Structures are given as C-alpha cells and as structure tokens.
Amino acid sequence: MFHIFSIDGSVFKKEIVMKKIALIVLAICLFSATMWSQEEKKVELYVNTGLSFPSQIPFQTREFSNNFNLGYIFGGGLGYEFSPGVSLICNFDYNKFFYKEDTPIEDNSISIFSVSGNLKATLFTQSNSTFIYLIYGIGFSRFTTSTLSTRLVGPETQSTFSFLFGAGFDATVTETSSFFMESKYGISIANCKEVGYIPLKLGVKFKL
C-alpha cells in the first residue's frame, strides 16, 4: 500500500539534493559500463519482472492504499562485481499502479519510472549455489498520472529523487547465469509528499 505524508520546509533543498544524487547514479552507471571489457565474468546483466505493492507505514494517511490496486514492474540493470559478493548496479525499473474499480474517480493510473545506483552485498550462502544479499540504492523517479485530477502526485508528470533498500537471493543455474528474487522498499518524494512502494522482482542475471 502507498503511504503519503507532508514534508517539512527542507523541501526547498530538493534541487541541490537531486544534483548530488544524479552525480552518484551517473558515476555508478559509468563505472559499470567502463568495466565491461576490463575483466571477464565481472560484468552482470539483469532482466526482471514482477509485482509492485502500494505501501504505507503505521499512522500515515491511507490515500494510496484506499485508491490503488497491486501493480506490476519490469526492468533491468547493469552491474559490476568489484570484489567477491559485492557489486555496484545501475537499475532501470518501470512500476505501474491502477485505481481500484470502486474509486469515485475517472479511469486513472500512476506509473513510476526509476533509475538508481545500488550497492549489493552478499551476506551468506545457503548452499554452494544460493546466495542471500542486501541491496541499497538512490536515484531518480519519474511519476506520470493519466489525469490531472489526481491529488496523489500533483502535476501530470514530475521527476523526483528516491531511496531504496531491500534483500534478495541468487540461485545459480550455470557458471554464467542465475535466477534471482528481490524485494525493495522504495521511497520517493512527489508533490511534497512521501510515496512508498514495495516491488517484488523475479529475474535472471547473466555474467558477461
């Protein structure tokens, strides 16, 4: 479920923060790309799809949870394993949520396209082929709503910064490929409000 609450006066610093985040995300993406040809089997290619859950925390407004259904996500990423079990990843994800049928608003939806730089660190292995990991990221989100009447994210389109953290596991299939399942908690600022969602990804990772 989505949750929203008002942000205080520190929002005026948004542009400065977004520029800093842009530099960090760009640095991670460039680092991953430049490592492509330097070492074998260190570059990682991710392809994923799954479900995205509107989210909220206790004591916050239920505006999103009362108006939106479970959504979907698809995306991908490019990473580089710079030490055993530790990778930098640039992710590209598209989330979409639809209004519930009983909502007294015209046909509507909200999509969130995000670009993020992430640090992935393996915690331990359950076997020789299964790896449990944590992942943290920062980046940008682009909100798009199908009508201007919504009060949930403000303008029809807007860009903002986002923070993500979560966990997942890799299950090795071959020497150069594995399946993974991953869940993150994503927090973005839209219309001076905080928006939360939880994507559950299923995908394939390839070592190049």
Coordinates of N, CA and C in Angstrom, one line a residue:
M1 N 0.8 -1.2 0.0 CA 0.0 0.0 0.0 C 0.9 1.2 0.0
F2 N 0.4 2.3 -0.7 CA 1.2 3.5 -0.7 C 0.9 4.3 0.6
H3 N 1.9 5.1 1.0 CA 1.6 6.0 2.1 C 2.1 7.4 1.7
I4 N 1.5 8.4 2.3 CA 1.9 9.8 1.9 C 1.9 10.6 3.2
F5 N 2.8 11.4 3.4 CA 2.7 12.4 4.5 C 3.5 13.6 4.1
S6 N 3.2 14.8 4.6 CA 3.7 16.0 4.2 C 5.2 16.1 4.6
I7 N 6.0 16.8 3.8 CA 7.4 17.0 4.1 C 7.6 18.5 4.6
D8 N 8.5 18.7 5.5 CA 8.7 20.0 6.1 C 9.4 21.0 5.2
G9 N 9.8 22.1 5.7 CA 10.4 23.2 4.9 C 11.7 22.8 4.2
S10 N 12.3 21.7 4.6 CA 13.6 21.3 4.0 C 13.5 20.9 2.5
V11 N 12.2 20.9 2.0 CA 12.0 20.5 0.6 C 12.7 21.5 -0.4
F12 N 12.9 22.7 0.1 CA 13.5 23.7 -0.8 C 14.9 23.3 -1.2
K13 N 15.5 22.4 -0.5 CA 16.8 21.9 -0.9 C 16.8 20.8 -1.9
K14 N 15.6 20.5 -2.4 CA 15.4 19.4 -3.3 C 16.4 19.4 -4.5
E15 N 16.5 20.6 -5.2 CA 17.3 20.6 -6.4 C 18.7 20.3 -6.1
I16 N 19.3 20.8 -5.0 CA 20.7 20.5 -4.7 C 20.8 19.0 -4.4
V17 N 19.9 18.4 -3.7 CA 20.0 17.0 -3.4 C 19.9 16.2 -4.6
M18 N 19.0 16.6 -5.5 CA 18.8 15.8 -6.8 C 20.1 15.9 -7.6
K19 N 20.8 17.0 -7.6 CA 22.0 17.1 -8.4 C 23.1 16.2 -7.9
K20 N 23.2 16.1 -6.5 CA 24.2 15.2 -5.9 C 23.8 13.8 -6.2
I21 N 22.5 13.4 -6.1 CA 22.1 12.1 -6.4 C 22.4 11.7 -7.9
A22 N 22.2 12.7 -8.8 CA 22.4 12.5 -10.2 C 23.9 12.2 -10.4
L23 N 24.8 12.9 -9.8 CA 26.2 12.6 -9.9 C 26.6 11.2 -9.4
I24 N 26.0 10.8 -8.3 CA 26.3 9.5 -7.8 C 25.8 8.4 -8.7
V25 N 24.5 8.5 -9.1 CA 24.0 7.5 -10.0 C 24.7 7.4 -11.3
L26 N 25.1 8.6 -11.9 CA 25.9 8.6 -13.1 C 27.2 8.0 -13.0
A27 N 27.9 8.2 -11.8 CA 29.2 7.6 -11.6 C 29.1 6.1 -11.5
I28 N 28.0 5.6 -10.8 CA 27.8 4.1 -10.8 C 27.6 3.5 -12.1
C29 N 26.7 4.2 -12.9 CA 26.4 3.7 -14.3 C 27.7 3.7 -15.2
L30 N 28.5 4.8 -15.1 CA 29.7 4.9 -15.9 C 30.7 3.9 -15.5
F31 N 30.8 3.7 -14.1 CA 31.8 2.7 -13.6 C 31.4 1.3 -14.1
S32 N 30.1 0.9 -14.1 CA 29.7 -0.4 -14.5 C 30.0 -0.6 -16.0
A33 N 29.7 0.5 -16.8 CA 29.9 0.4 -18.2 C 31.4 0.3 -18.6
T34 N 32.3 1.1 -18.0 CA 33.7 1.1 -18.3 C 34.4 -0.2 -17.9
M35 N 33.8 -0.9 -17.0 CA 34.4 -2.2 -16.5 C 34.1 -3.3 -17.5
W36 N 33.2 -3.1 -18.4 CA 32.7 -4.1 -19.3 C 33.8 -5.0 -19.9
S37 N 34.8 -4.3 -20.5 CA 35.8 -5.0 -21.2 C 37.1 -5.3 -20.5
Q38 N 37.2 -4.9 -19.2 CA 38.4 -5.0 -18.5 C 38.7 -6.3 -17.8
E39 N 37.6 -7.0 -17.4 CA 37.8 -8.3 -16.8 C 36.6 -9.2 -17.2
E40 N 36.9 -10.5 -17.4 CA 35.9 -11.4 -17.8 C 35.0 -11.8 -16.6
K41 N 33.8 -12.1 -16.8 CA 32.8 -12.6 -15.8 C 32.6 -11.7 -14.7
K42 N 33.0 -10.4 -14.8 CA 32.7 -9.4 -13.7 C 31.5 -8.6 -13.9
V43 N 31.2 -8.4 -15.2 CA 30.0 -7.6 -15.6 C 28.7 -8.4 -15.4
E44 N 27.7 -7.8 -14.9 CA 26.4 -8.5 -14.6 C 25.3 -7.8 -15.4
L45 N 24.5 -8.6 -16.1 CA 23.3 -8.1 -16.8 C 22.1 -8.6 -16.1
Y46 N 21.1 -7.8 -15.8 CA 19.9 -8.2 -15.1 C 18.7 -7.9 -15.9
V47 N 17.7 -8.9 -15.9 CA 16.4 -8.7 -16.6 C 15.4 -9.2 -15.6
N48 N 14.3 -8.4 -15.4 CA 13.4 -8.8 -14.3 C 12.0 -8.3 -14.6
T49 N 11.0 -9.0 -14.0 CA 9.6 -8.6 -13.9 C 9.1 -8.9 -12.6
G50 N 7.8 -8.6 -12.3 CA 7.2 -9.0 -11.0 C 6.0 -8.1 -10.7
L51 N 5.7 -8.1 -9.4 CA 4.6 -7.3 -8.8 C 5.1 -6.2 -8.0
S52 N 4.3 -5.1 -7.9 CA 4.7 -4.0 -7.1 C 3.5 -3.6 -6.2
F53 N 3.8 -3.5 -4.9 CA 2.8 -3.4 -3.9 C 2.8 -1.9 -3.4
P54 N 1.6 -1.3 -3.4 CA 1.5 0.0 -2.8 C 1.8 -0.2 -1.3
S55 N 2.4 0.8 -0.6 CA 2.9 0.6 0.7 C 2.6 1.8 1.6
Q56 N 2.5 1.5 2.9 CA 2.3 2.6 3.9 C 3.0 2.1 5.2
I57 N 3.3 3.1 6.0 CA 3.8 2.8 7.4 C 2.7 3.2 8.4
P58 N 2.7 2.6 9.6 CA 1.7 2.9 10.6 C 1.5 4.4 10.8
F59 N 0.3 4.8 11.1 CA -0.1 6.2 11.5 C 0.0 7.2 10.4
Q60 N 0.2 6.7 9.1 CA 0.2 7.7 8.0 C -1.1 7.5 7.2
T61 N -1.4 8.5 6.3 CA -2.6 8.5 5.5 C -2.7 7.3 4.7
R62 N -4.0 6.9 4.4 CA -4.2 5.7 3.6 C -4.7 6.1 2.2
E63 N -4.4 7.3 1.8 CA -4.9 7.7 0.5 C -4.5 6.8 -0.6
F64 N -3.2 6.4 -0.7 CA -2.8 5.5 -1.8 C -3.4 4.1 -1.6
S65 N -3.3 3.6 -0.4 CA -3.8 2.2 -0.1 C -5.3 2.1 -0.4
N66 N -6.1 3.2 -0.2 CA -7.5 3.2 -0.4 C -7.9 3.3 -1.9
N67 N -7.0 3.8 -2.7 CA -7.3 4.1 -4.1 C -6.6 3.2 -5.1
F68 N -5.5 2.5 -4.7 CA -4.7 1.8 -5.7 C -4.7 0.3 -5.5
N69 N -4.7 -0.5 -6.6 CA -4.5 -1.9 -6.6 C -3.0 -2.3 -6.7
L70 N -2.8 -3.5 -6.5 CA -1.5 -4.1 -6.7 C -1.1 -3.8 -8.2
G71 N 0.2 -3.4 -8.4 CA 0.7 -3.1 -9.7 C 1.7 -4.1 -10.2
Y72 N 2.4 -3.7 -11.3 CA 3.4 -4.6 -11.8 C 4.7 -3.8 -12.1
I73 N 5.8 -4.6 -12.3 CA 7.1 -4.0 -12.5 C 7.8 -4.8 -13.6
F74 N 8.6 -4.1 -14.4 CA 9.6 -4.8 -15.2 C 10.8 -3.8 -15.4
G75 N 11.9 -4.4 -15.7 CA 13.1 -3.6 -15.8 C 14.3 -4.4 -16.1
G76 N 15.5 -3.8 -15.8 CA 16.8 -4.5 -15.9 C 17.9 -3.7 -15.3
G77 N 19.1 -4.1 -15.5 CA 20.2 -3.4 -14.9 C 21.5 -3.9 -15.4
L78 N 22.6 -3.1 -15.1 CA 23.9 -3.5 -15.5 C 24.8 -3.3 -14.3
G79 N 25.5 -4.3 -13.9 CA 26.4 -4.2 -12.7 C 27.8 -4.7 -12.9
Y80 N 28.6 -4.4 -11.9 CA 30.0 -4.9 -11.9 C 30.3 -5.4 -10.5
E81 N 30.8 -6.6 -10.4 CA 31.3 -7.2 -9.2 C 32.7 -6.9 -8.9
F82 N 33.0 -5.8 -8.1 CA 34.3 -5.4 -7.9 C 35.1 -6.1 -6.8
S83 N 34.4 -7.0 -6.0 CA 35.0 -7.9 -5.1 C 34.0 -9.0 -4.9
P84 N 34.5 -10.2 -4.4 CA 33.6 -11.3 -4.3 C 32.4 -11.0 -3.4
G85 N 31.2 -11.1 -4.0 CA 29.9 -10.9 -3.2 C 29.5 -9.4 -3.1
V86 N 30.2 -8.5 -3.7 CA 29.9 -7.1 -3.6 C 29.9 -6.5 -5.1
S87 N 28.7 -5.9 -5.4 CA 28.5 -5.4 -6.8 C 27.9 -4.0 -6.7
L88 N 28.3 -3.2 -7.7 CA 27.6 -1.9 -8.0 C 26.7 -2.1 -9.2
I89 N 25.4 -1.7 -9.1 CA 24.4 -2.0 -10.1 C 23.7 -0.7 -10.5
C90 N 23.5 -0.5 -11.8 CA 22.6 0.6 -12.2 C 21.3 0.0 -12.7
N91 N 20.2 0.2 -12.0 CA 18.9 -0.4 -12.3 C 18.0 0.6 -13.1
F92 N 17.2 0.1 -14.0 CA 16.1 0.8 -14.7 C 14.8 0.0 -14.5
D93 N 13.9 0.6 -13.8 CA 12.6 -0.1 -13.5 C 11.4 0.8 -13.8
Y94 N 10.3 0.1 -14.2 CA 9.1 0.7 -14.5 C 8.0 0.0 -13.7
N95 N 7.3 0.8 -12.8 CA 6.2 0.4 -12.0 C 4.9 1.0 -12.5
K96 N 3.8 0.3 -12.4 CA 2.5 0.9 -12.8 C 1.4 0.4 -11.8
F97 N 0.6 1.4 -11.4 CA -0.5 1.1 -10.4 C -1.8 1.6 -11.0
F98 N -2.9 0.9 -10.8 CA -4.2 1.3 -11.3 C -5.2 1.6 -10.1
Y99 N -6.0 2.6 -10.4 CA -7.1 2.8 -9.4 C -8.0 1.6 -9.2
K100 N -8.5 1.5 -8.0 CA -9.5 0.4 -7.7 C -10.8 0.8 -8.5
E101 N -11.5 -0.3 -8.8 CA -12.7 -0.1 -9.6 C -13.8 0.7 -8.9
D102 N -13.8 0.6 -7.6 CA -14.9 1.3 -6.8 C -14.5 2.7 -6.4
T103 N -13.3 3.2 -6.9 CA -12.9 4.5 -6.6 C -13.7 5.5 -7.4
P104 N -14.3 6.5 -6.8 CA -15.1 7.5 -7.5 C -14.3 8.5 -8.3
I105 N -13.4 8.0 -9.1 CA -12.6 8.9 -10.0 C -12.6 8.3 -11.3
E106 N -12.4 9.1 -12.4 CA -12.3 8.5 -13.7 C -11.2 7.5 -13.8
D107 N -11.2 6.7 -14.9 CA -10.2 5.8 -15.2 C -8.8 6.4 -15.0
N108 N -7.9 5.9 -14.2 CA -6.7 6.5 -13.8 C -5.6 5.5 -13.5
S109 N -4.4 5.9 -13.6 CA -3.3 5.1 -13.2 C -2.1 6.0 -12.9
I110 N -1.1 5.4 -12.2 CA 0.1 6.1 -11.9 C 1.3 5.2 -12.3
S111 N 2.2 5.7 -13.1 CA 3.4 4.9 -13.4 C 4.6 5.6 -12.8
I112 N 5.6 4.8 -12.4 CA 6.9 5.3 -11.8 C 8.0 4.7 -12.5
F113 N 8.8 5.5 -13.3 CA 10.0 5.0 -13.9 C 11.2 5.5 -13.1
S114 N 12.0 4.6 -12.7 CA 13.2 4.9 -11.8 C 14.5 4.5 -12.4
V115 N 15.5 5.3 -12.2 CA 16.9 5.0 -12.5 C 17.7 5.1 -11.2
S116 N 18.4 4.1 -10.8 CA 19.0 4.1 -9.5 C 20.4 3.4 -9.5
G117 N 21.3 3.9 -8.7 CA 22.6 3.3 -8.4 C 22.5 2.5 -7.1
N118 N 22.9 1.2 -7.1 CA 22.7 0.3 -6.0 C 24.0 -0.4 -5.6
L119 N 24.1 -0.6 -4.3 CA 25.2 -1.4 -3.7 C 24.6 -2.7 -3.3
K120 N 25.1 -3.8 -3.8 CA 24.6 -5.2 -3.5 C 25.7 -5.9 -2.7
A121 N 25.4 -6.5 -1.6 CA 26.4 -7.2 -0.7 C 25.8 -8.5 -0.3
T122 N 26.5 -9.6 -0.6 CA 26.1 -10.9 -0.2 C 26.4 -11.1 1.3
L123 N 25.4 -11.6 2.1 CA 25.5 -11.8 3.5 C 26.1 -13.2 3.8
F124 N 25.5 -14.2 3.2 CA 25.9 -15.6 3.4 C 25.3 -16.5 2.3
T125 N 25.8 -17.7 2.3 CA 25.3 -18.7 1.3 C 24.6 -19.8 2.0
Q126 N 23.4 -20.2 1.4 CA 22.7 -21.3 2.0 C 23.2 -22.6 1.5
S127 N 23.8 -22.6 0.3 CA 24.5 -23.7 -0.3 C 25.5 -23.2 -1.2
N128 N 26.1 -24.1 -2.0 CA 27.1 -23.6 -2.9 C 26.5 -22.9 -4.1
S129 N 25.2 -22.9 -4.2 CA 24.6 -22.2 -5.4 C 23.5 -21.2 -5.0
T130 N 23.3 -20.9 -3.7 CA 22.2 -20.0 -3.3 C 22.9 -18.9 -2.4
F131 N 22.7 -17.6 -2.8 CA 23.3 -16.5 -2.1 C 22.3 -15.5 -1.6
I132 N 22.3 -15.2 -0.3 CA 21.4 -14.2 0.3 C 22.2 -12.8 0.3
Y133 N 21.5 -11.8 -0.1 CA 22.1 -10.5 -0.2 C 21.2 -9.3 0.3
L134 N 21.9 -8.2 0.6 CA 21.2 -6.9 0.9 C 21.5 -6.0 -0.2
I135 N 20.6 -5.0 -0.5 CA 20.8 -4.1 -1.6 C 20.3 -2.7 -1.1
Y136 N 21.1 -1.7 -1.4 CA 20.7 -0.3 -1.1 C 20.9 0.6 -2.3
G137 N 20.0 1.6 -2.5 CA 20.2 2.4 -3.7 C 19.6 3.8 -3.5
I138 N 20.1 4.7 -4.4 CA 19.5 6.0 -4.5 C 19.4 6.4 -6.0
G139 N 18.4 7.2 -6.3 CA 18.3 7.5 -7.7 C 17.2 8.5 -8.0
F140 N 16.6 8.4 -9.2 CA 15.5 9.3 -9.6 C 14.3 8.5 -10.0
S141 N 13.1 9.1 -9.7 CA 11.8 8.6 -10.2 C 11.1 9.6 -11.0
R142 N 10.4 9.1 -12.0 CA 9.6 9.9 -12.9 C 8.2 9.5 -12.7
F143 N 7.3 10.3 -12.1 CA 5.9 10.0 -11.9 C 5.1 10.5 -13.1
T144 N 4.2 9.6 -13.6 CA 3.2 10.0 -14.6 C 1.8 9.5 -14.2
T145 N 0.9 10.4 -14.3 CA -0.5 10.0 -13.9 C -1.4 10.3 -15.2
S146 N -2.4 9.5 -15.4 CA -3.2 9.6 -16.6 C -4.2 10.7 -16.6
T147 N -4.3 11.4 -15.5 CA -5.2 12.6 -15.4 C -4.7 13.6 -14.5
L148 N -5.0 14.9 -14.7 CA -4.6 15.9 -13.8 C -5.4 16.0 -12.6
S149 N -6.5 15.3 -12.5 CA -7.4 15.4 -11.4 C -6.9 14.8 -10.1
T150 N -5.9 13.9 -10.3 CA -5.4 13.2 -9.1 C -4.7 14.2 -8.2
R151 N -4.8 14.0 -6.9 CA -4.1 14.8 -5.9 C -2.9 14.0 -5.3
L152 N -2.7 12.8 -5.8 CA -1.7 12.0 -5.2 C -0.3 12.3 -5.5
V153 N 0.0 12.7 -6.7 CA 1.4 13.1 -7.0 C 1.5 14.5 -7.7
G154 N 0.4 15.2 -7.7 CA 0.4 16.6 -8.2 C 0.4 16.7 -9.7
P155 N 1.3 17.3 -10.3 CA 1.3 17.5 -11.8 C 1.2 16.2 -12.5
E156 N 0.8 16.3 -13.8 CA 0.7 15.1 -14.6 C 2.0 14.3 -14.7
T157 N 3.1 15.0 -14.8 CA 4.4 14.3 -14.8 C 5.4 15.2 -13.9
Q158 N 6.2 14.5 -13.2 CA 7.2 15.2 -12.4 C 8.4 14.2 -12.0
S159 N 9.6 14.7 -11.9 CA 10.7 13.9 -11.5 C 11.1 14.3 -10.1
T160 N 11.6 13.3 -9.4 CA 12.0 13.4 -8.0 C 13.1 12.4 -7.7
F161 N 13.6 12.5 -6.5 CA 14.7 11.6 -6.1 C 14.0 10.5 -5.3
S162 N 14.7 9.3 -5.2 CA 14.2 8.2 -4.5 C 15.3 7.4 -3.7
F163 N 14.9 6.7 -2.7 CA 15.8 5.9 -1.9 C 15.2 4.5 -1.9
L164 N 16.0 3.4 -2.0 CA 15.6 2.1 -2.0 C 16.5 1.2 -1.1
F165 N 15.9 0.2 -0.4 CA 16.7 -0.7 0.3 C 15.9 -2.0 0.4
G166 N 16.6 -3.2 0.4 CA 15.9 -4.4 0.5 C 16.8 -5.6 0.5
A167 N 16.3 -6.8 0.1 CA 17.1 -8.0 0.2 C 16.6 -9.0 -0.9
G168 N 17.4 -10.0 -1.1 CA 17.1 -11.0 -2.1 C 18.0 -12.2 -2.1
F169 N 17.8 -13.1 -3.1 CA 18.7 -14.2 -3.2 C 18.9 -14.6 -4.6
D170 N 20.2 -15.1 -4.9 CA 20.5 -15.6 -6.2 C 20.6 -17.1 -6.2
A171 N 20.1 -17.8 -7.2 CA 20.2 -19.2 -7.3 C 20.9 -19.5 -8.6
T172 N 22.1 -20.1 -8.5 CA 23.0 -20.3 -9.6 C 22.4 -21.4 -10.5
V173 N 22.3 -21.1 -11.8 CA 21.9 -22.1 -12.8 C 23.0 -22.7 -13.6
T174 N 23.8 -21.8 -14.1 CA 25.1 -22.2 -14.8 C 26.2 -21.4 -14.3
E175 N 27.4 -21.5 -14.9 CA 28.5 -20.7 -14.5 C 28.3 -19.3 -14.7
T176 N 27.5 -19.0 -15.7 CA 27.3 -17.6 -16.2 C 25.9 -17.0 -16.0
S177 N 25.0 -17.8 -15.4 CA 23.7 -17.3 -15.2 C 23.0 -17.8 -13.9
S178 N 22.1 -17.0 -13.4 CA 21.4 -17.4 -12.2 C 20.0 -16.7 -12.2
F179 N 19.1 -17.3 -11.4 CA 17.8 -16.7 -11.2 C 17.9 -15.9 -9.9
F180 N 17.1 -14.9 -9.8 CA 17.1 -14.1 -8.5 C 15.7 -13.7 -8.2
M181 N 15.5 -13.5 -6.9 CA 14.2 -12.9 -6.3 C 14.7 -11.8 -5.4
E182 N 14.0 -10.6 -5.6 CA 14.5 -9.5 -4.8 C 13.3 -8.6 -4.4
S183 N 13.3 -8.1 -3.2 CA 12.3 -7.1 -2.8 C 12.9 -5.9 -2.2
K184 N 12.5 -4.7 -2.6 CA 13.0 -3.5 -2.1 C 11.8 -2.7 -1.5
Y185 N 12.2 -1.8 -0.6 CA 11.2 -0.7 -0.2 C 11.7 0.5 -0.9
G186 N 10.8 1.1 -1.7 CA 11.2 2.3 -2.4 C 10.4 3.5 -1.8
I187 N 11.2 4.6 -1.6 CA 10.6 5.9 -1.1 C 10.9 7.0 -2.0
S188 N 9.9 7.7 -2.5 CA 10.1 8.8 -3.4 C 9.3 10.0 -2.9
I189 N 9.7 11.2 -3.2 CA 9.0 12.4 -2.8 C 8.3 12.9 -4.0
A190 N 6.9 13.0 -3.9 CA 6.1 13.5 -5.0 C 5.1 14.5 -4.5
N191 N 5.0 15.7 -5.1 CA 4.1 16.7 -4.7 C 4.3 17.1 -3.2
C192 N 5.5 17.1 -2.8 CA 5.9 17.4 -1.4 C 5.4 16.4 -0.4
K193 N 5.2 15.2 -0.9 CA 4.7 14.1 0.0 C 5.6 12.9 -0.3
E194 N 5.7 12.0 0.7 CA 6.5 10.8 0.6 C 5.6 9.6 0.1
V195 N 6.1 9.0 -1.0 CA 5.4 7.9 -1.6 C 6.2 6.6 -1.4
G196 N 5.6 5.5 -0.9 CA 6.3 4.3 -0.7 C 5.7 3.1 -1.4
Y197 N 6.5 2.2 -1.9 CA 6.0 1.1 -2.6 C 7.0 -0.1 -2.5
I198 N 6.6 -1.3 -2.7 CA 7.5 -2.5 -2.5 C 7.4 -3.3 -3.7
P199 N 8.4 -3.2 -4.6 CA 8.4 -4.1 -5.8 C 9.0 -5.5 -5.4
L200 N 8.4 -6.5 -5.9 CA 8.9 -7.9 -5.8 C 9.3 -8.4 -7.1
K201 N 10.6 -8.5 -7.3 CA 11.2 -8.9 -8.6 C 11.6 -10.3 -8.7
L202 N 11.3 -10.9 -9.9 CA 11.8 -12.2 -10.3 C 12.6 -12.0 -11.6
G203 N 13.8 -12.5 -11.7 CA 14.5 -12.2 -12.9 C 15.7 -13.2 -13.1
V204 N 16.5 -12.8 -14.1 CA 17.7 -13.6 -14.5 C 18.9 -12.7 -14.5
K205 N 20.0 -13.2 -14.0 CA 21.2 -12.5 -14.0 C 22.2 -13.2 -14.9
F206 N 22.9 -12.5 -15.7 CA 23.9 -13.1 -16.6 C 25.3 -12.5 -16.3
K207 N 26.3 -13.3 -16.2 CA 27.7 -12.8 -16.1 C 28.3 -12.7 -17.5
L208 N 28.8 -11.5 -17.8 CA 29.3 -11.3 -19.2 C 30.9 -11.3 -19.2

